[in-house]
Coordinates of N, CA, C and O in Angstrom, one line a residue:
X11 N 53.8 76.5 50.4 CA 54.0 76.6 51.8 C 53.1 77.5 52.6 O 52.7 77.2 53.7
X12 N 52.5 78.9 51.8 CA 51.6 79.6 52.4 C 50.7 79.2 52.8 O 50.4 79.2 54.0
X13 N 50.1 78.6 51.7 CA 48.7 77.6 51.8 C 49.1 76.5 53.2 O 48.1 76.6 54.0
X14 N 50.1 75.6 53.5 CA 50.3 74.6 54.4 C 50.3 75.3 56.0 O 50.0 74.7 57.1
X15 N 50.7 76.8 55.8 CA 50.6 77.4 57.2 C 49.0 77.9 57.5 O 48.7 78.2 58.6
X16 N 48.1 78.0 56.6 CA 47.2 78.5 56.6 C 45.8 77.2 56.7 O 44.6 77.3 57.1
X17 N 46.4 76.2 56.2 CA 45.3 75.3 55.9 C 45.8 74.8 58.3 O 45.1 74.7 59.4
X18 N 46.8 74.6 58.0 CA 46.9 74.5 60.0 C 46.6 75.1 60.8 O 46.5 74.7 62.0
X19 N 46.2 76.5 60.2 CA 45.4 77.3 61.1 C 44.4 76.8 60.6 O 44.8 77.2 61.7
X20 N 43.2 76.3 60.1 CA 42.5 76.3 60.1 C 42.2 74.9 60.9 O 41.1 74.8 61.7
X21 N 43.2 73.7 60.8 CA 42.5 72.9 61.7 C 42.9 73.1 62.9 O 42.5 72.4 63.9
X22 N 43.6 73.9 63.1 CA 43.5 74.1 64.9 C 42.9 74.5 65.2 O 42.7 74.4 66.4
X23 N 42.1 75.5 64.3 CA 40.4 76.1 64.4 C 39.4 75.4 64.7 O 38.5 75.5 65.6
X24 N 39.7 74.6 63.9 CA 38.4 73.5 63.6 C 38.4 72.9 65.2 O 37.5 72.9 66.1
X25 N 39.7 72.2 65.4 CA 40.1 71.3 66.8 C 39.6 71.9 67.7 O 38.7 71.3 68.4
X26 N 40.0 73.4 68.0 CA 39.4 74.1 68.9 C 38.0 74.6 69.5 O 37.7 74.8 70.7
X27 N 37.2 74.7 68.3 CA 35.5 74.7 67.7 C 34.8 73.7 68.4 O 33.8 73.7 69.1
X28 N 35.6 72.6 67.8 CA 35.3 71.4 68.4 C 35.1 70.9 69.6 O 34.1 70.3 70.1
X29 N 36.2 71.2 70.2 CA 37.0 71.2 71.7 C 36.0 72.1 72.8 O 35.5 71.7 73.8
X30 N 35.9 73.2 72.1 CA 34.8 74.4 72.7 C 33.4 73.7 73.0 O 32.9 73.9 74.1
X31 N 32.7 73.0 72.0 CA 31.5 72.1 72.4 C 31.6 71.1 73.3 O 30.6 70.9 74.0
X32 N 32.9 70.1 73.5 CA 33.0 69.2 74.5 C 33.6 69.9 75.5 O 34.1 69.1 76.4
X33 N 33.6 71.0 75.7 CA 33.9 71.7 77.2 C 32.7 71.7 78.2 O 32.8 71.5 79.5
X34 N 31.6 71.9 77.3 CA 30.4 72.2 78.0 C 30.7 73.3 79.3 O 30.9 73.0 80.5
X35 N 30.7 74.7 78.5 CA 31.2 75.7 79.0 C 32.2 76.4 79.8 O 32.2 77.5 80.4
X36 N 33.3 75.2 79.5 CA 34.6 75.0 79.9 C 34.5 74.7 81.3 O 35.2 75.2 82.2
X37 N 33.3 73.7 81.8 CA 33.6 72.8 82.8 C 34.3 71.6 82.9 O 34.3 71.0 84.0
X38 N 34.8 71.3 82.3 CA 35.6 70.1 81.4 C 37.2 70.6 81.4 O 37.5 71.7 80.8
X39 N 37.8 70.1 81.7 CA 39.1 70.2 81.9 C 40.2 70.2 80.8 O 41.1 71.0 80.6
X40 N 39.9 69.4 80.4 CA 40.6 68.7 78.9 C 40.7 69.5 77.7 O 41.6 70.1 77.3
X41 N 39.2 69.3 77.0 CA 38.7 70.1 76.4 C 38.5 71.1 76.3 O 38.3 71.6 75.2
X42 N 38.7 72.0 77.6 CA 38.8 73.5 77.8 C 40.5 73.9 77.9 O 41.0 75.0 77.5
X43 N 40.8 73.3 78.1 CA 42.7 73.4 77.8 C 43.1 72.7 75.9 O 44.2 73.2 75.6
X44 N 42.6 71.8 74.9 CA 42.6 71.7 74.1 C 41.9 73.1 72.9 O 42.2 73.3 71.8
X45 N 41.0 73.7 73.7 CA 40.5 74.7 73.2 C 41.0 76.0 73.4 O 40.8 76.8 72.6
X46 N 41.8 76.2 74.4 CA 42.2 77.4 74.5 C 43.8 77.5 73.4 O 44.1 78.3 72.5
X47 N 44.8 75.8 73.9 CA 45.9 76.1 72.9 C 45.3 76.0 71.3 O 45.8 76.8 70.6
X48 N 44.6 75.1 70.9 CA 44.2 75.3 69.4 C 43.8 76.7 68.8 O 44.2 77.1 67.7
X49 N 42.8 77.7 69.8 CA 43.0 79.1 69.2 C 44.0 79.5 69.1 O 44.5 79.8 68.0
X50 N 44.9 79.6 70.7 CA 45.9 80.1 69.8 C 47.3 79.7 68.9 O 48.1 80.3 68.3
X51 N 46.9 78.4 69.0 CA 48.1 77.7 67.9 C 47.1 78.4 66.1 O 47.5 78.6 65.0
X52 N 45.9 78.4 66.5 CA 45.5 79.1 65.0 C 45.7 80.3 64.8 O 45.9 80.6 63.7
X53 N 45.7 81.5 65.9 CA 45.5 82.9 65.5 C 47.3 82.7 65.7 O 48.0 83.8 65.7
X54 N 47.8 81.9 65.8 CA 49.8 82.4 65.5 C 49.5 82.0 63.7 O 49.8 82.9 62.9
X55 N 49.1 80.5 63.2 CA 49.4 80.2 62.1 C 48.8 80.9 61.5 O 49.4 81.2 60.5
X56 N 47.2 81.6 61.6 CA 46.8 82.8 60.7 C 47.7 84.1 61.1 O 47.1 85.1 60.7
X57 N 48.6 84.4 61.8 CA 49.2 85.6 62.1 C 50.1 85.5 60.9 O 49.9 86.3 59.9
X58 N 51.2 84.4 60.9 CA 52.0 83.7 59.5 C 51.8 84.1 58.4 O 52.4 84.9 57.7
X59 N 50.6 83.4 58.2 CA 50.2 83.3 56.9 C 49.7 85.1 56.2 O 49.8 85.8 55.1
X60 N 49.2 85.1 57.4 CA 49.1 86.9 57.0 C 50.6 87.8 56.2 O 50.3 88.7 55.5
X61 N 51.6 87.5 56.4 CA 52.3 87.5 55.6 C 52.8 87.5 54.3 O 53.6 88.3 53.8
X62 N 52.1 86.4 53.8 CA 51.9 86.0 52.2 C 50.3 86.3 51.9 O 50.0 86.7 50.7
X63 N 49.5 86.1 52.5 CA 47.9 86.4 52.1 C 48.0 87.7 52.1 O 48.9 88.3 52.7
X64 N 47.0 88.4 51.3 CA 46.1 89.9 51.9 C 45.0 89.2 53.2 O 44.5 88.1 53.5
X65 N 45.0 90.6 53.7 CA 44.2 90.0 54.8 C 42.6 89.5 54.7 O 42.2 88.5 55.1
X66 N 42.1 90.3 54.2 CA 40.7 89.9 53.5 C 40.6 88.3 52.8 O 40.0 87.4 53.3
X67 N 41.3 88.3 51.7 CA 41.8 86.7 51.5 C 42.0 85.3 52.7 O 41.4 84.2 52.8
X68 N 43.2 85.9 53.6 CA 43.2 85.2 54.0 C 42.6 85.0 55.2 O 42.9 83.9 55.7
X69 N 41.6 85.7 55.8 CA 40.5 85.7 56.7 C 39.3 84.7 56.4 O 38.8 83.8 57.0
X70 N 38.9 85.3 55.2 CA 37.9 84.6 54.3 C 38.1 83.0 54.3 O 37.3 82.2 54.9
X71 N 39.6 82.7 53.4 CA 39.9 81.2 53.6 C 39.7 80.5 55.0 O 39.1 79.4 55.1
X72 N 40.2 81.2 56.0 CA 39.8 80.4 57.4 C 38.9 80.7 58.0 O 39.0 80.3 59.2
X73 N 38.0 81.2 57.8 CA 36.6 81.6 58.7 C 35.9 80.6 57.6 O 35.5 79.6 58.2
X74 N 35.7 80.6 56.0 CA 34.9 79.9 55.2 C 35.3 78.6 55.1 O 34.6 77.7 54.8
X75 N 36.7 78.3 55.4 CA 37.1 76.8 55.6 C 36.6 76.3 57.1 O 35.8 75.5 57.4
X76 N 37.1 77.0 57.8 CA 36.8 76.3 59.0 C 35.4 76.3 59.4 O 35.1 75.5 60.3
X77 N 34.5 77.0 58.8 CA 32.8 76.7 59.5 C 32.4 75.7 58.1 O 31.2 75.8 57.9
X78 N 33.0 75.2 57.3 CA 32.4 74.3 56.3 C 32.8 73.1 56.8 O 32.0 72.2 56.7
X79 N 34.0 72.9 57.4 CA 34.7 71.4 58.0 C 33.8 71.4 59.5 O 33.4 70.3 59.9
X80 N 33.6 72.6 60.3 CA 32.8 72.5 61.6 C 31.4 72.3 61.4 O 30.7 72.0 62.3
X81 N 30.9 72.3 60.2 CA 30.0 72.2 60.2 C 29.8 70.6 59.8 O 28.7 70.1 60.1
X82 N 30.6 70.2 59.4 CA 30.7 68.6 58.8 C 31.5 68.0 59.8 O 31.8 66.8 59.6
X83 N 31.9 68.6 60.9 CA 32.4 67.9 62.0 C 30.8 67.6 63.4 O 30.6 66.8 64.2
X84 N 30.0 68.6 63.0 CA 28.9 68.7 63.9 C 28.0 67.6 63.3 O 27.3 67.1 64.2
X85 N 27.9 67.1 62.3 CA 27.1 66.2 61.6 C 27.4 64.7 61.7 O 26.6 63.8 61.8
X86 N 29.1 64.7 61.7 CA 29.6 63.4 61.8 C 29.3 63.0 63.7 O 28.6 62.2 64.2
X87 N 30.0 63.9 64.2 CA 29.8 63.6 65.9 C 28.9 63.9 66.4 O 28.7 63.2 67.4
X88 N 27.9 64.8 66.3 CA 26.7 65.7 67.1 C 25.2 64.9 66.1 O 24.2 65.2 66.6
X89 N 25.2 64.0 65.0 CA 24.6 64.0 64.5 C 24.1 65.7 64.1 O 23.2 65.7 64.9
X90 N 24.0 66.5 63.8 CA 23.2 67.4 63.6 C 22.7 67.6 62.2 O 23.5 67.3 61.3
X91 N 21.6 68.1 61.8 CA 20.9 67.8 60.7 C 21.6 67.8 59.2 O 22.8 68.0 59.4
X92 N 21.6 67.7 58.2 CA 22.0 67.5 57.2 C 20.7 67.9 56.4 O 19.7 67.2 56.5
X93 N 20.9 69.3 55.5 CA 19.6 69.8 55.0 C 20.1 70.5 53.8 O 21.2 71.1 54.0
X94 N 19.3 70.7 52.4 CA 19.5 71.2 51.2 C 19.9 72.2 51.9 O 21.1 72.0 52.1
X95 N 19.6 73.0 52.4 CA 19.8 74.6 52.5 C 21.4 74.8 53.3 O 22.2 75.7 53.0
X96 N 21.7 73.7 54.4 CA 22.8 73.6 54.7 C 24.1 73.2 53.6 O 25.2 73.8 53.4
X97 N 23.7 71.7 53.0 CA 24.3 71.7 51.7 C 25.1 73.2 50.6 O 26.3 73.5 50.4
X98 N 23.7 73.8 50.1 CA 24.1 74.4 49.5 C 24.9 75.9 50.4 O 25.3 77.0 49.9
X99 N 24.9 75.7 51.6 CA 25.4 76.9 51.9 C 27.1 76.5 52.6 O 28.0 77.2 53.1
X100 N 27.2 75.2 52.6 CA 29.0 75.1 52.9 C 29.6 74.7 50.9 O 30.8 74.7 50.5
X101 N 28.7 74.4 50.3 CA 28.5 74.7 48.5 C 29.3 76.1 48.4 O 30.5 76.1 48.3
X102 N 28.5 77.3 48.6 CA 28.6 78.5 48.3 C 30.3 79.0 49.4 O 31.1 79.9 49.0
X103 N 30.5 78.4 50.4 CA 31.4 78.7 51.0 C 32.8 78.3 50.3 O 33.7 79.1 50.3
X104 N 32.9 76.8 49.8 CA 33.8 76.8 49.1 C 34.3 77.1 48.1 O 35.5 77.2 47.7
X105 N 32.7 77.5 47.1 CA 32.9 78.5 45.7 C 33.3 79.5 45.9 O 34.3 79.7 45.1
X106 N 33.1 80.7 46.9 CA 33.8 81.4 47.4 C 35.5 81.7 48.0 O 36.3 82.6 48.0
X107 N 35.4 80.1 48.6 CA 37.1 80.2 48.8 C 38.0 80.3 47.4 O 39.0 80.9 47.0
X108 N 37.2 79.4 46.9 CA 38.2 78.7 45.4 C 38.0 80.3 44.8 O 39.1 80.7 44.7
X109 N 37.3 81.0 44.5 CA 37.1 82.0 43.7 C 38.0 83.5 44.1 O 38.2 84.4 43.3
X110 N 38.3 83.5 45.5 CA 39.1 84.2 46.3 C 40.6 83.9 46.2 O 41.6 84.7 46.4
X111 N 40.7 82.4 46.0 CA 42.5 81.9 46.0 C 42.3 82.6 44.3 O 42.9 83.7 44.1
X112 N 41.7 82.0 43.3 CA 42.1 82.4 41.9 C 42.3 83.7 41.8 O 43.2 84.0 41.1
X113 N 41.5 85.2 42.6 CA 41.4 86.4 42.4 C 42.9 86.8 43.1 O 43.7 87.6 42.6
X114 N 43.1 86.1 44.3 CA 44.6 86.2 44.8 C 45.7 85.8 43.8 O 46.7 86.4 44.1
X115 N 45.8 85.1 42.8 CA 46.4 84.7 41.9 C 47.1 85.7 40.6 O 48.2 85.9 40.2
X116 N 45.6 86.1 40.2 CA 46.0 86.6 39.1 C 46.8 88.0 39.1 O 46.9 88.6 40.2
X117 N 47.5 88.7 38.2 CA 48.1 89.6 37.7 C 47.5 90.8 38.6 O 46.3 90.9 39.0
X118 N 48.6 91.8 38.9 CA 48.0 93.0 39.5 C 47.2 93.4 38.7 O 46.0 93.3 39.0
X119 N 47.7 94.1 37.6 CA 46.7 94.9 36.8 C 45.2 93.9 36.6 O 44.5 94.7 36.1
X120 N 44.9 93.4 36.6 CA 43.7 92.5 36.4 C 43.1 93.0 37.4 O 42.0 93.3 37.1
X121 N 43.5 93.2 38.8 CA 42.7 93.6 39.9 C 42.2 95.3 40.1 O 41.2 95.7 40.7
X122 N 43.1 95.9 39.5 CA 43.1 97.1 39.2 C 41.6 97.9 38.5 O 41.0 97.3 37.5
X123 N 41.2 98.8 38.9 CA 39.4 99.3 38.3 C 39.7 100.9 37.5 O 39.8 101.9 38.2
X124 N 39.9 101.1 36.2 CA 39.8 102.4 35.4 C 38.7 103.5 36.4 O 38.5 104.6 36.0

């Protein structure tokens, strides 16, 4: 359930991200009102989730999820480039998420430093 509050903050992120470029500087009516409620329908659902996450964790998850889907939202709609270096760096963002949920996982003492 943690995860389901937190993965909604991120696409209200994403929605919003999105929304934010078809404002074209919030001259746009629509989009500048889709942008403003998607922040904050996200910083309530990351407020939530903060709850069950540490915050570091769960910051991480939605800043590294949501500029890896924004960025693959800019590619599909915006055309914008598609490049090894881009590749490997929404690559490195999800190795990072996945490696931050398992560190959130394991046993206290595991996390613990002598």
């Amino acid at each position: 359930m943690k995860m389901l509050v937190l993965l909604g903050a991120i696409l209200f992120e994403v929605i919003a991200t999105t929304s934010l470029k078809m404002s074209y500087g919030f001259t746009k009516l629509i989009p500048s009102l889709v942008t403003v409620i998607g922040y904050f329908c996200s910083f309530y659902l990351l407020s939530l989730a903060l709850k069950s996450f540490s915050l570091g964790t769960a910051y991480a998850i939605w800043s590294g999820l949501g500029t890896a889907i924004t960025v693959i939202v800019g590619v599909i709609l915006w055309h914008e480039s598609v490049s090894l270096p881009r590749i490997i760096g929404i690559l490195l963002v999800i190795i990072g998420v996945i490696m931050l949920n398992v560190a959130e996982s394991l046993p206290a003492e595991v996390h613990q430093t002598q």
